[in-house]
PDB file of C-alpha atoms and ligand atoms in Angstrom:
ATOM      1  CA  MET L  26      10.194  11.583   9.246  1.00 97.00           C
ATOM      2  CA  LEU L  27       8.417   8.523  10.536  1.00 98.00           C
ATOM      3  CA  VAL L  28       4.718   9.285  11.044  1.00 98.00           C
ATOM      4  CA  THR L  29       1.515   7.385  11.721  1.00 98.00           C
ATOM      5  CA  LEU L  30      -1.069   6.168   9.249  1.00 98.00           C
ATOM      6  CA  GLN L  31      -3.544   8.736  10.601  1.00 98.00           C
ATOM      7  CA  LYS L  32      -1.067  11.557   9.944  1.00 98.00           C
ATOM      8  CA  VAL L  33      -0.639  10.832   6.224  1.00 98.00           C
ATOM      9  CA  LEU L  34      -4.357  10.105   5.806  1.00 98.00           C
ATOM     10  CA  SER L  35      -5.302  13.411   7.405  1.00 98.00           C
ATOM     11  CA  MET L  36      -2.862  15.240   5.099  1.00 98.00           C
ATOM     12  CA  ALA L  37      -4.514  13.553   2.084  1.00 98.00           C
ATOM     13  CA  GLU L  38      -7.977  14.344   3.390  1.00 98.00           C
ATOM     14  CA  GLU L  39      -7.157  17.998   3.953  1.00 97.00           C
ATOM     15  CA  GLY L  40      -5.611  18.397   0.524  1.00 97.00           C
ATOM     16  CA  GLY L  41      -8.104  16.210  -1.382  1.00 97.00           C
ATOM     17  CA  TYR L  42      -5.447  13.891  -2.810  1.00 98.00           C
ATOM     18  CA  CYS L  43      -4.220  10.320  -2.279  1.00 98.00           C
ATOM     19  CA  ILE L  44      -1.177   8.845  -0.516  1.00 98.00           C
ATOM     20  CA  PRO L  45       0.706   6.307  -2.633  1.00 98.00           C
ATOM     21  CA  ALA L  46       1.500   3.165  -0.629  1.00 98.00           C
ATOM     22  CA  PHE L  47       4.428   1.277  -2.128  1.00 98.00           C
ATOM     23  CA  ASN L  48       5.242  -2.283  -1.083  1.00 98.00           C
ATOM     24  CA  VAL L  49       8.942  -2.785  -0.394  1.00 98.00           C
ATOM     25  CA  TYR L  50      10.801  -6.092  -0.365  1.00 98.00           C
ATOM     26  CA  ASN L  51      14.421  -5.275   0.325  1.00 97.00           C
ATOM     27  CA  MET L  52      16.738  -2.366   1.014  1.00 97.00           C
ATOM     28  CA  GLU L  53      17.007  -1.414  -2.655  1.00 98.00           C
ATOM     29  CA  THR L  54      13.260  -1.125  -3.299  1.00 98.00           C
ATOM     30  CA  ALA L  55      12.985   0.940  -0.087  1.00 98.00           C
ATOM     31  CA  MET L  56      15.811   3.206  -1.310  1.00 98.00           C
ATOM     32  CA  GLY L  57      14.057   3.779  -4.636  1.00 98.00           C
ATOM     33  CA  VAL L  58      10.748   4.595  -2.944  1.00 98.00           C
ATOM     34  CA  ILE L  59      12.303   7.067  -0.477  1.00 98.00           C
ATOM     35  CA  ALA L  60      14.364   8.741  -3.212  1.00 98.00           C
ATOM     36  CA  ALA L  61      11.155   9.354  -5.202  1.00 98.00           C
ATOM     37  CA  ALA L  62       9.249  10.693  -2.173  1.00 98.00           C
ATOM     38  CA  GLU L  63      12.057  13.116  -1.346  1.00 98.00           C
ATOM     39  CA  GLU L  64      12.502  14.338  -4.905  1.00 98.00           C
ATOM     40  CA  ALA L  65       8.731  14.830  -5.304  1.00 98.00           C
ATOM     41  CA  LYS L  66       8.360  16.251  -1.768  1.00 98.00           C
ATOM     42  CA  ALA L  67       5.504  13.839  -1.171  1.00 98.00           C
ATOM     43  CA  PRO L  68       4.115  12.106   1.924  1.00 98.00           C
ATOM     44  CA  ILE L  69       4.099   8.355   1.312  1.00 98.00           C
ATOM     45  CA  ILE L  70       3.507   4.953   2.868  1.00 98.00           C
ATOM     46  CA  MET L  71       6.073   2.139   2.729  1.00 98.00           C
ATOM     47  CA  GLN L  72       4.365  -1.155   3.402  1.00 98.00           C
ATOM     48  CA  VAL L  73       5.470  -4.718   3.909  1.00 98.00           C
ATOM     49  CA  TYR L  74       3.683  -8.052   3.496  1.00 98.00           C
ATOM     50  CA  PRO L  75       3.483 -10.083   6.733  1.00 97.00           C
ATOM     51  CA  ARG L  76       5.357 -13.015   5.180  1.00 97.00           C
ATOM     52  CA  LEU L  77       8.495 -10.868   5.183  1.00 96.00           C
ATOM     53  CA  PHE L  78       8.200 -10.375   8.941  1.00 95.00           C
ATOM     54  CA  ALA L  79       7.646 -14.086   9.491  1.00 93.00           C
ATOM     55  CA  GLU L  80      10.966 -14.865   7.796  1.00 90.00           C
ATOM     56  CA  LYS L  81      14.481 -13.967   8.945  1.00 91.00           C
ATOM     57  CA  ALA L  82      14.382 -11.201   6.346  1.00 92.00           C
ATOM     58  CA  GLY L  83      12.144  -9.218   8.688  1.00 93.00           C
ATOM     59  CA  TYR L  84      14.987  -8.716  11.147  1.00 95.00           C
ATOM     60  CA  TYR L  85      16.937  -6.923   8.430  1.00 96.00           C
ATOM     61  CA  LEU L  86      14.144  -5.284   6.449  1.00 97.00           C
ATOM     62  CA  ALA L  87      12.209  -3.691   9.322  1.00 98.00           C
ATOM     63  CA  PRO L  88      15.191  -1.686  10.671  1.00 98.00           C
ATOM     64  CA  VAL L  89      15.973  -0.564   7.107  1.00 98.00           C
ATOM     65  CA  VAL L  90      12.424   0.733   6.618  1.00 98.00           C
ATOM     66  CA  VAL L  91      12.373   2.455  10.017  1.00 98.00           C
ATOM     67  CA  ALA L  92      15.782   4.078   9.441  1.00 98.00           C
ATOM     68  CA  ALA L  93      14.838   5.171   5.923  1.00 97.00           C
ATOM     69  CA  ALA L  94      11.591   6.717   7.161  1.00 98.00           C
ATOM     70  CA  ARG L  95      13.310   8.464  10.091  1.00 98.00           C
ATOM     71  CA  GLN L  96      15.991  10.073   7.956  1.00 97.00           C
ATOM     72  CA  ALA L  97      13.577  11.089   5.181  1.00 98.00           C
ATOM     73  CA  SER L  98      12.766  14.772   4.831  1.00 97.00           C
ATOM     74  CA  VAL L  99       9.112  13.920   4.058  1.00 98.00           C
ATOM     75  CA  PRO L 100       6.410  12.162   6.152  1.00 98.00           C
ATOM     76  CA  VAL L 101       6.647   8.377   5.767  1.00 98.00           C
ATOM     77  CA  CYS L 102       4.358   5.810   7.386  1.00 98.00           C
ATOM     78  CA  PHE L 103       5.646   2.256   7.885  1.00 98.00           C
ATOM     79  CA  HIS L 104       2.579   0.063   7.355  1.00 98.00           C
ATOM     80  CA  LEU L 105       1.794  -3.637   7.687  1.00 98.00           C
ATOM     81  CA  ASP L 106      -0.037  -4.774   4.531  1.00 98.00           C
ATOM     82  CA  HIS L 107      -2.714  -7.526   4.737  1.00 98.00           C
ATOM     83  CA  GLY L 108      -2.090  -8.623   8.318  1.00 98.00           C
ATOM     84  CA  PRO L 109      -4.235 -11.743   8.750  1.00 98.00           C
ATOM     85  CA  GLY L 110      -4.401 -11.855  12.565  1.00 98.00           C
ATOM     86  CA  GLU L 111      -3.197 -10.640  15.924  1.00 98.00           C
ATOM     87  CA  LEU L 112       0.102 -12.551  15.767  1.00 97.00           C
ATOM     88  CA  GLU L 113       1.178 -10.772  12.586  1.00 97.00           C
ATOM     89  CA  VAL L 114      -0.050  -7.418  13.905  1.00 98.00           C
ATOM     90  CA  THR L 115       1.901  -7.808  17.153  1.00 97.00           C
ATOM     91  CA  ARG L 116       5.022  -8.796  15.242  1.00 97.00           C
ATOM     92  CA  ALA L 117       4.750  -5.744  12.958  1.00 98.00           C
ATOM     93  CA  LEU L 118       4.236  -3.429  15.933  1.00 98.00           C
ATOM     94  CA  ARG L 119       7.354  -4.867  17.563  1.00 97.00           C
ATOM     95  CA  PHE L 120       9.221  -4.208  14.323  1.00 97.00           C
ATOM     96  CA  GLY L 121       8.172  -0.557  14.573  1.00 98.00           C
ATOM     97  CA  ALA L 122       5.213  -0.298  12.189  1.00 98.00           C
ATOM     98  CA  THR L 123       3.262   2.961  12.486  1.00 98.00           C
ATOM     99  CA  GLY L 124       0.230   1.758  10.544  1.00 98.00           C
ATOM    100  CA  ILE L 125      -1.542  -1.593  10.543  1.00 98.00           C
ATOM    101  CA  MET L 126      -3.809  -3.352   8.077  1.00 98.00           C
ATOM    102  CA  LEU L 127      -5.970  -6.124   9.449  1.00 98.00           C
ATOM    103  CA  ASP L 128      -7.407  -8.075   6.539  1.00 98.00           C
ATOM    104  CA  GLY L 129     -10.386 -10.066   7.771  1.00 98.00           C
ATOM    105  CA  SER L 130     -12.099  -9.949   4.380  1.00 97.00           C
ATOM    106  CA  THR L 131     -12.285 -13.740   3.955  1.00 96.00           C
ATOM    107  CA  LEU L 132     -14.049 -14.131   7.322  1.00 97.00           C
ATOM    108  CA  PRO L 133     -17.809 -14.000   7.748  1.00 97.00           C
ATOM    109  CA  PHE L 134     -18.963 -10.380   8.168  1.00 97.00           C
ATOM    110  CA  GLU L 135     -19.525 -10.538  11.961  1.00 98.00           C
ATOM    111  CA  GLU L 136     -16.131 -12.215  12.526  1.00 98.00           C
ATOM    112  CA  ASN L 137     -14.399  -9.615  10.370  1.00 98.00           C
ATOM    113  CA  ILE L 138     -16.000  -6.888  12.511  1.00 98.00           C
ATOM    114  CA  ALA L 139     -15.001  -8.625  15.763  1.00 98.00           C
ATOM    115  CA  LEU L 140     -11.350  -9.276  14.808  1.00 98.00           C
ATOM    116  CA  THR L 141     -10.811  -5.882  13.172  1.00 98.00           C
ATOM    117  CA  GLY L 142     -12.442  -4.119  16.144  1.00 98.00           C
ATOM    118  CA  GLN L 143     -10.161  -5.975  18.552  1.00 98.00           C
ATOM    119  CA  VAL L 144      -7.041  -4.957  16.604  1.00 98.00           C
ATOM    120  CA  VAL L 145      -8.246  -1.330  16.427  1.00 98.00           C
ATOM    121  CA  LYS L 146      -8.568  -1.379  20.217  1.00 98.00           C
ATOM    122  CA  THR L 147      -5.081  -2.846  20.737  1.00 97.00           C
ATOM    123  CA  CYS L 148      -3.463  -0.428  18.275  1.00 98.00           C
ATOM    124  CA  SER L 149      -5.262   2.532  19.850  1.00 98.00           C
ATOM    125  CA  TYR L 150      -3.175   1.986  23.006  1.00 97.00           C
ATOM    126  CA  LEU L 151      -0.152   2.791  20.848  1.00 97.00           C
ATOM    127  CA  GLY L 152      -1.829   5.629  18.938  1.00 98.00           C
ATOM    128  CA  ILE L 153      -1.689   3.648  15.707  1.00 98.00           C
ATOM    129  CA  GLY L 154      -4.520   3.601  13.172  1.00 98.00           C
ATOM    130  CA  VAL L 155      -5.842   0.501  11.402  1.00 98.00           C
ATOM    131  CA  GLU L 156      -6.918  -0.184   7.826  1.00 98.00           C
ATOM    132  CA  GLY L 157      -9.699  -2.764   7.455  1.00 98.00           C
ATOM    133  CA  GLU L 158     -10.904  -4.626   4.377  1.00 98.00           C
ATOM    134  CA  LEU L 159     -14.484  -5.359   3.431  1.00 97.00           C
ATOM    135  CA  GLY L 160     -15.236  -7.210   0.184  1.00 94.00           C
ATOM    136  CA  HIS L 161     -12.385  -9.622  -0.448  1.00 91.00           C
ATOM    137  CA  ILE L 162      -9.862  -8.215  -2.947  1.00 92.00           C
ATOM    138  CA  GLY L 163      -8.352 -11.327  -4.521  1.00 91.00           C
ATOM    139  CA  THR L 164      -5.892 -11.689  -7.369  1.00 93.00           C
ATOM    140  CA  VAL L 165      -6.329 -11.175 -11.107  1.00 93.00           C
ATOM    141  CA  ASN L 166      -6.681 -14.983 -11.435  1.00 91.00           C
ATOM    142  CA  ASP L 167      -9.697 -15.246  -9.114  1.00 89.00           C
ATOM    143  CA  GLU L 168     -13.221 -15.847 -10.402  1.00 83.00           C
ATOM    144  CA  GLY L 169     -16.294 -14.132  -8.972  1.00 75.00           C
ATOM    145  CA  MET L 170     -14.761 -10.856  -7.918  1.00 78.00           C
ATOM    146  CA  ASP L 171     -17.982  -9.078  -8.771  1.00 79.00           C
ATOM    147  CA  GLU L 172     -19.499  -8.810  -5.296  1.00 89.00           C
ATOM    148  CA  PHE L 173     -18.349  -5.270  -4.758  1.00 96.00           C
ATOM    149  CA  THR L 174     -18.293  -3.780  -1.249  1.00 97.00           C
ATOM    150  CA  CYS L 175     -21.816  -2.919  -0.110  1.00 97.00           C
ATOM    151  CA  PRO L 176     -22.228   0.673   1.212  1.00 98.00           C
ATOM    152  CA  GLU L 177     -24.654  -0.329   4.009  1.00 98.00           C
ATOM    153  CA  ASP L 178     -22.282  -3.064   5.233  1.00 98.00           C
ATOM    154  CA  ALA L 179     -19.364  -0.631   5.006  1.00 98.00           C
ATOM    155  CA  ALA L 180     -21.246   1.915   7.154  1.00 98.00           C
ATOM    156  CA  ARG L 181     -21.832  -0.713   9.864  1.00 98.00           C
ATOM    157  CA  PHE L 182     -18.291  -2.088   9.632  1.00 98.00           C
ATOM    158  CA  VAL L 183     -16.717   1.347  10.067  1.00 98.00           C
ATOM    159  CA  LYS L 184     -19.013   2.337  12.932  1.00 98.00           C
ATOM    160  CA  GLU L 185     -18.449  -0.881  14.865  1.00 98.00           C
ATOM    161  CA  THR L 186     -14.704  -1.299  14.294  1.00 98.00           C
ATOM    162  CA  GLY L 187     -13.388   2.284  14.375  1.00 98.00           C
ATOM    163  CA  VAL L 188     -10.961   1.749  11.460  1.00 98.00           C
ATOM    164  CA  SER L 189      -8.988   4.752  10.156  1.00 98.00           C
ATOM    165  CA  CYS L 190      -9.475   3.740   6.512  1.00 98.00           C
ATOM    166  CA  LEU L 191     -11.158   0.970   4.543  1.00 98.00           C
ATOM    167  CA  ALA L 192      -9.967  -1.155   1.603  1.00 98.00           C
ATOM    168  CA  VAL L 193     -12.837  -1.771  -0.806  1.00 98.00           C
ATOM    169  CA  LEU L 194     -13.603  -4.048  -3.745  1.00 97.00           C
ATOM    170  CA  VAL L 195     -14.687  -1.895  -6.681  1.00 97.00           C
ATOM    171  CA  GLY L 196     -13.324  -3.701  -9.761  1.00 95.00           C
ATOM    172  CA  ASN L 197      -9.709  -3.914  -8.549  1.00 95.00           C
ATOM    173  CA  ALA L 198      -7.497  -6.996  -7.995  1.00 93.00           C
ATOM    174  CA  HIS L 199      -3.924  -7.818  -7.026  1.00 95.00           C
ATOM    175  CA  GLY L 200      -1.376  -8.632  -9.739  1.00 95.00           C
ATOM    176  CA  ARG L 201      -1.040  -7.839 -13.449  1.00 94.00           C
ATOM    177  CA  TYR L 202      -4.493  -7.325 -14.970  1.00 94.00           C
ATOM    178  CA  LYS L 203      -5.174  -9.391 -18.102  1.00 92.00           C
ATOM    179  CA  LYS L 204      -7.135  -6.444 -19.499  1.00 92.00           C
ATOM    180  CA  PRO L 205      -7.341  -2.929 -18.068  1.00 92.00           C
ATOM    181  CA  PRO L 206      -9.880  -2.900 -15.217  1.00 94.00           C
ATOM    182  CA  LYS L 207     -12.920  -0.643 -15.100  1.00 95.00           C
ATOM    183  CA  LEU L 208     -13.439   0.704 -11.599  1.00 97.00           C
ATOM    184  CA  ASP L 209     -16.936   1.353 -10.272  1.00 97.00           C
ATOM    185  CA  ILE L 210     -16.459   5.042  -9.531  1.00 98.00           C
ATOM    186  CA  GLU L 211     -20.080   5.539  -8.443  1.00 98.00           C
ATOM    187  CA  ARG L 212     -19.630   2.751  -5.905  1.00 98.00           C
ATOM    188  CA  ILE L 213     -16.560   4.502  -4.497  1.00 98.00           C
ATOM    189  CA  ALA L 214     -18.573   7.718  -4.095  1.00 98.00           C
ATOM    190  CA  ALA L 215     -21.457   5.795  -2.469  1.00 98.00           C
ATOM    191  CA  LEU L 216     -19.056   4.046  -0.055  1.00 98.00           C
ATOM    192  CA  ARG L 217     -17.496   7.348   0.834  1.00 98.00           C
ATOM    193  CA  GLU L 218     -20.881   8.865   1.606  1.00 98.00           C
ATOM    194  CA  ALA L 219     -22.125   5.833   3.541  1.00 98.00           C
ATOM    195  CA  THR L 220     -19.019   5.844   5.756  1.00 98.00           C
ATOM    196  CA  GLY L 221     -19.262   9.541   6.571  1.00 98.00           C
ATOM    197  CA  GLY L 222     -16.293  10.517   4.397  1.00 98.00           C
ATOM    198  CA  LEU L 223     -13.857   7.857   5.661  1.00 98.00           C
ATOM    199  CA  PRO L 224     -10.593   7.607   3.643  1.00 98.00           C
ATOM    200  CA  LEU L 225     -10.975   4.674   1.232  1.00 98.00           C
ATOM    201  CA  VAL L 226      -8.125   2.452   0.033  1.00 98.00           C
ATOM    202  CA  LEU L 227      -7.583   1.129  -3.488  1.00 98.00           C
ATOM    203  CA  HIS L 228      -5.601  -2.121  -3.577  1.00 98.00           C
ATOM    204  CA  GLY L 229      -4.230  -3.549  -6.821  1.00 97.00           C
ATOM    205  CA  GLY L 230      -2.919  -0.212  -8.055  1.00 98.00           C
ATOM    206  CA  SER L 231      -0.577  -1.773 -10.671  1.00 97.00           C
ATOM    207  CA  GLY L 232      -1.959  -1.436 -14.188  1.00 96.00           C
ATOM    208  CA  ILE L 233      -5.137   0.533 -13.505  1.00 97.00           C
ATOM    209  CA  PRO L 234      -5.476   3.134 -16.296  1.00 97.00           C
ATOM    210  CA  ASP L 235      -4.387   6.605 -15.151  1.00 98.00           C
ATOM    211  CA  GLU L 236      -7.757   8.211 -15.846  1.00 97.00           C
ATOM    212  CA  GLU L 237      -9.539   5.597 -13.699  1.00 98.00           C
ATOM    213  CA  ILE L 238      -7.149   6.361 -10.863  1.00 98.00           C
ATOM    214  CA  ARG L 239      -7.783  10.108 -11.164  1.00 98.00           C
ATOM    215  CA  GLN L 240     -11.522   9.551 -10.988  1.00 98.00           C
ATOM    216  CA  ALA L 241     -11.150   7.153  -8.040  1.00 98.00           C
ATOM    217  CA  VAL L 242      -9.170   9.766  -6.109  1.00 98.00           C
ATOM    218  CA  ALA L 243     -11.784  12.423  -6.902  1.00 98.00           C
ATOM    219  CA  ALA L 244     -14.452  10.027  -5.552  1.00 98.00           C
ATOM    220  CA  GLY L 245     -12.677   9.451  -2.219  1.00 98.00           C
ATOM    221  CA  ILE L 246      -9.698   7.094  -2.557  1.00 98.00           C
ATOM    222  CA  ARG L 247      -7.047   8.407  -0.138  1.00 98.00           C
ATOM    223  CA  LYS L 248      -4.510   5.524  -0.186  1.00 98.00           C
ATOM    224  CA  MET L 249      -3.480   3.544  -3.272  1.00 98.00           C
ATOM    225  CA  ASN L 250      -1.412   0.376  -2.984  1.00 98.00           C
ATOM    226  CA  VAL L 251       1.186  -0.505  -5.603  1.00 98.00           C
ATOM    227  CA  ALA L 252       3.277  -3.657  -5.322  1.00 98.00           C
ATOM    228  CA  THR L 253       3.530  -5.648  -8.575  1.00 98.00           C
ATOM    229  CA  ASP L 254       4.751  -2.684 -10.630  1.00 98.00           C
ATOM    230  CA  VAL L 255       7.424  -1.868  -8.024  1.00 98.00           C
ATOM    231  CA  CYS L 256       8.721  -5.411  -8.542  1.00 98.00           C
ATOM    232  CA  TYR L 257       8.633  -5.131 -12.336  1.00 98.00           C
ATOM    233  CA  ALA L 258      10.350  -1.730 -12.315  1.00 98.00           C
ATOM    234  CA  PHE L 259      13.146  -3.269 -10.232  1.00 98.00           C
ATOM    235  CA  LEU L 260      13.444  -6.661 -11.957  1.00 98.00           C
ATOM    236  CA  ASP L 261      13.153  -5.400 -15.540  1.00 98.00           C
ATOM    237  CA  ARG L 262      16.153  -3.165 -14.880  1.00 97.00           C
ATOM    238  CA  VAL L 263      18.053  -6.013 -13.217  1.00 97.00           C
ATOM    239  CA  HIS L 264      17.535  -8.073 -16.386  1.00 97.00           C
ATOM    240  CA  GLU L 265      18.700  -5.198 -18.557  1.00 96.00           C
ATOM    241  CA  GLU L 266      21.784  -4.694 -16.415  1.00 93.00           C
ATOM    242  CA  LEU L 267      22.648  -8.390 -16.553  1.00 93.00           C
ATOM    243  CA  HIS L 268      22.830  -8.180 -20.328  1.00 93.00           C
ATOM    244  CA  ASP L 269      25.028  -5.098 -20.300  1.00 91.00           C
ATOM    245  CA  PRO L 270      28.639  -6.218 -20.863  1.00 90.00           C
ATOM    246  CA  LYS L 271      29.856  -3.031 -19.115  1.00 90.00           C
ATOM    247  CA  ARG L 272      27.910  -3.743 -15.920  1.00 88.00           C
ATOM    248  CA  SER L 273      29.593  -3.665 -12.538  1.00 89.00           C
ATOM    249  CA  VAL L 274      29.833  -6.879 -10.568  1.00 91.00           C
ATOM    250  CA  ALA L 275      30.171  -4.974  -7.303  1.00 95.00           C
ATOM    251  CA  VAL L 276      26.636  -5.533  -6.077  1.00 95.00           C
ATOM    252  CA  ASP L 277      26.130  -2.048  -4.638  1.00 96.00           C
ATOM    253  CA  ASN L 278      27.078  -0.462  -7.974  1.00 95.00           C
ATOM    254  CA  PHE L 279      25.061  -3.021  -9.933  1.00 96.00           C
ATOM    255  CA  MET L 280      21.986  -2.087  -7.852  1.00 97.00           C
ATOM    256  CA  LYS L 281      22.171   1.641  -8.637  1.00 97.00           C
ATOM    257  CA  GLN L 282      20.190   1.353 -11.873  1.00 96.00           C
ATOM    258  CA  PRO L 283      17.418  -0.902 -10.463  1.00 98.00           C
ATOM    259  CA  ILE L 284      17.059   1.549  -7.533  1.00 98.00           C
ATOM    260  CA  GLU L 285      16.827   4.407 -10.031  1.00 98.00           C
ATOM    261  CA  ALA L 286      14.165   2.479 -12.003  1.00 98.00           C
ATOM    262  CA  VAL L 287      12.036   2.069  -8.854  1.00 98.00           C
ATOM    263  CA  LYS L 288      12.448   5.772  -8.143  1.00 98.00           C
ATOM    264  CA  GLN L 289      11.374   6.808 -11.658  1.00 98.00           C
ATOM    265  CA  PHE L 290       8.344   4.530 -11.526  1.00 98.00           C
ATOM    266  CA  CYS L 291       7.275   5.801  -8.083  1.00 98.00           C
ATOM    267  CA  LEU L 292       7.594   9.404  -9.268  1.00 98.00           C
ATOM    268  CA  THR L 293       4.930   8.731 -11.920  1.00 98.00           C
ATOM    269  CA  ARG L 294       2.498   7.307  -9.311  1.00 98.00           C
ATOM    270  CA  ILE L 295       3.164  10.119  -6.815  1.00 98.00           C
ATOM    271  CA  GLU L 296       2.302  12.702  -9.448  1.00 98.00           C
ATOM    272  CA  LEU L 297      -0.735  10.783 -10.701  1.00 98.00           C
ATOM    273  CA  VAL L 298      -2.435  10.622  -7.282  1.00 98.00           C
ATOM    274  CA  GLY L 299      -1.757  14.297  -6.552  1.00 98.00           C
ATOM    275  CA  ALA L 300       0.785  13.803  -3.745  1.00 98.00           C
ATOM    276  CA  LYS L 301       3.634  15.692  -5.432  1.00 98.00           C
ATOM    277  CA  GLY L 302       4.738  18.793  -3.491  1.00 98.00           C
ATOM    278  CA  LYS L 303       2.344  18.086  -0.620  1.00 98.00           C
ATOM    279  CA  ALA L 304       5.046  17.498   2.009  1.00 97.00           C
ATOM    280  CA  ILE L 305       6.118  21.141   1.992  1.00 76.00           C
TER     281      ILE L 305
HETATM  282  P1  13P M  22      -0.599  -4.808  -6.926  1.00 69.32           P
HETATM  283  O1  13P M  22       0.440  -5.854  -6.660  1.00 69.32           O
HETATM  284  O2  13P M  22      -1.617  -5.266  -7.915  1.00 69.32           O
HETATM  285  O3  13P M  22      -0.039  -3.480  -7.246  1.00 69.32           O
HETATM  286  O4  13P M  22      -1.428  -4.644  -5.564  1.00 69.32           O
HETATM  287  C1  13P M  22      -0.776  -4.146  -4.445  1.00 69.32           C
HETATM  288  C2  13P M  22      -1.610  -4.227  -3.241  1.00 69.32           C
HETATM  289  O5  13P M  22      -2.791  -3.963  -3.266  1.00 69.32           O
HETATM  290  C3  13P M  22      -0.924  -4.588  -1.997  1.00 69.32           C
HETATM  291  O6  13P M  22      -1.796  -4.736  -0.944  1.00 69.32           O
END
């Protein structure tokens, strides 16, 4: 069933676990993600980068995600990931998104508060919650990612914007880590306390050691984003299939194994963050 961001976050909060948020790129990655959620009986988030909605692909992908979520037997939120401004947010809402991220993390603090607060207000008319970001989470190639999110700033940001959850910089980054990251678990706990127990979001979920993720969830992470490893699960199996002389050239049959690979990967993340069986 298609549900809002607030719905899955409140389920995670009540149960003390974390919702896995998988980025999807096409029908096949969406099929793998939904198959995993249904098998594991887990509430999940399917999220899409705004670039996909800016291209023609959005006209095909958005209805696929909405239909997949609607027919699923488990709660699924359709979320915009890293929306940079009101144009992208409006477009995602028109495409049927039930959760919005407004990423104003590269703006000066006051401007981030103003823009995020404005989007929270707009989305509230539709009953849709917003994820904000404070402390810019760059990529694994960026220098100077050591200015972790400040708890006092986070407290003010949350109070003034009214976000439903907050993405924080605590040693995480997007992409394939060159060496396993060490998350600042105490910082996560401090951010959680400073924001009055707001659900916190961990971006860059690909390649973080399992034990770090468990500790992060125990400290207050309630949504974990995974994108790069969804792509690798899919593409690695595509490569394998291409080298199999017995492969099918009918594209739908060819895609069955890559879809299965995405499903198997997602099952491991669902279990790790404690979401397995929580949709019952
Ligand atoms: P990864 O690509 O590192 O998994 O990060 C995903 C993410 O945070 C999407 O917003």
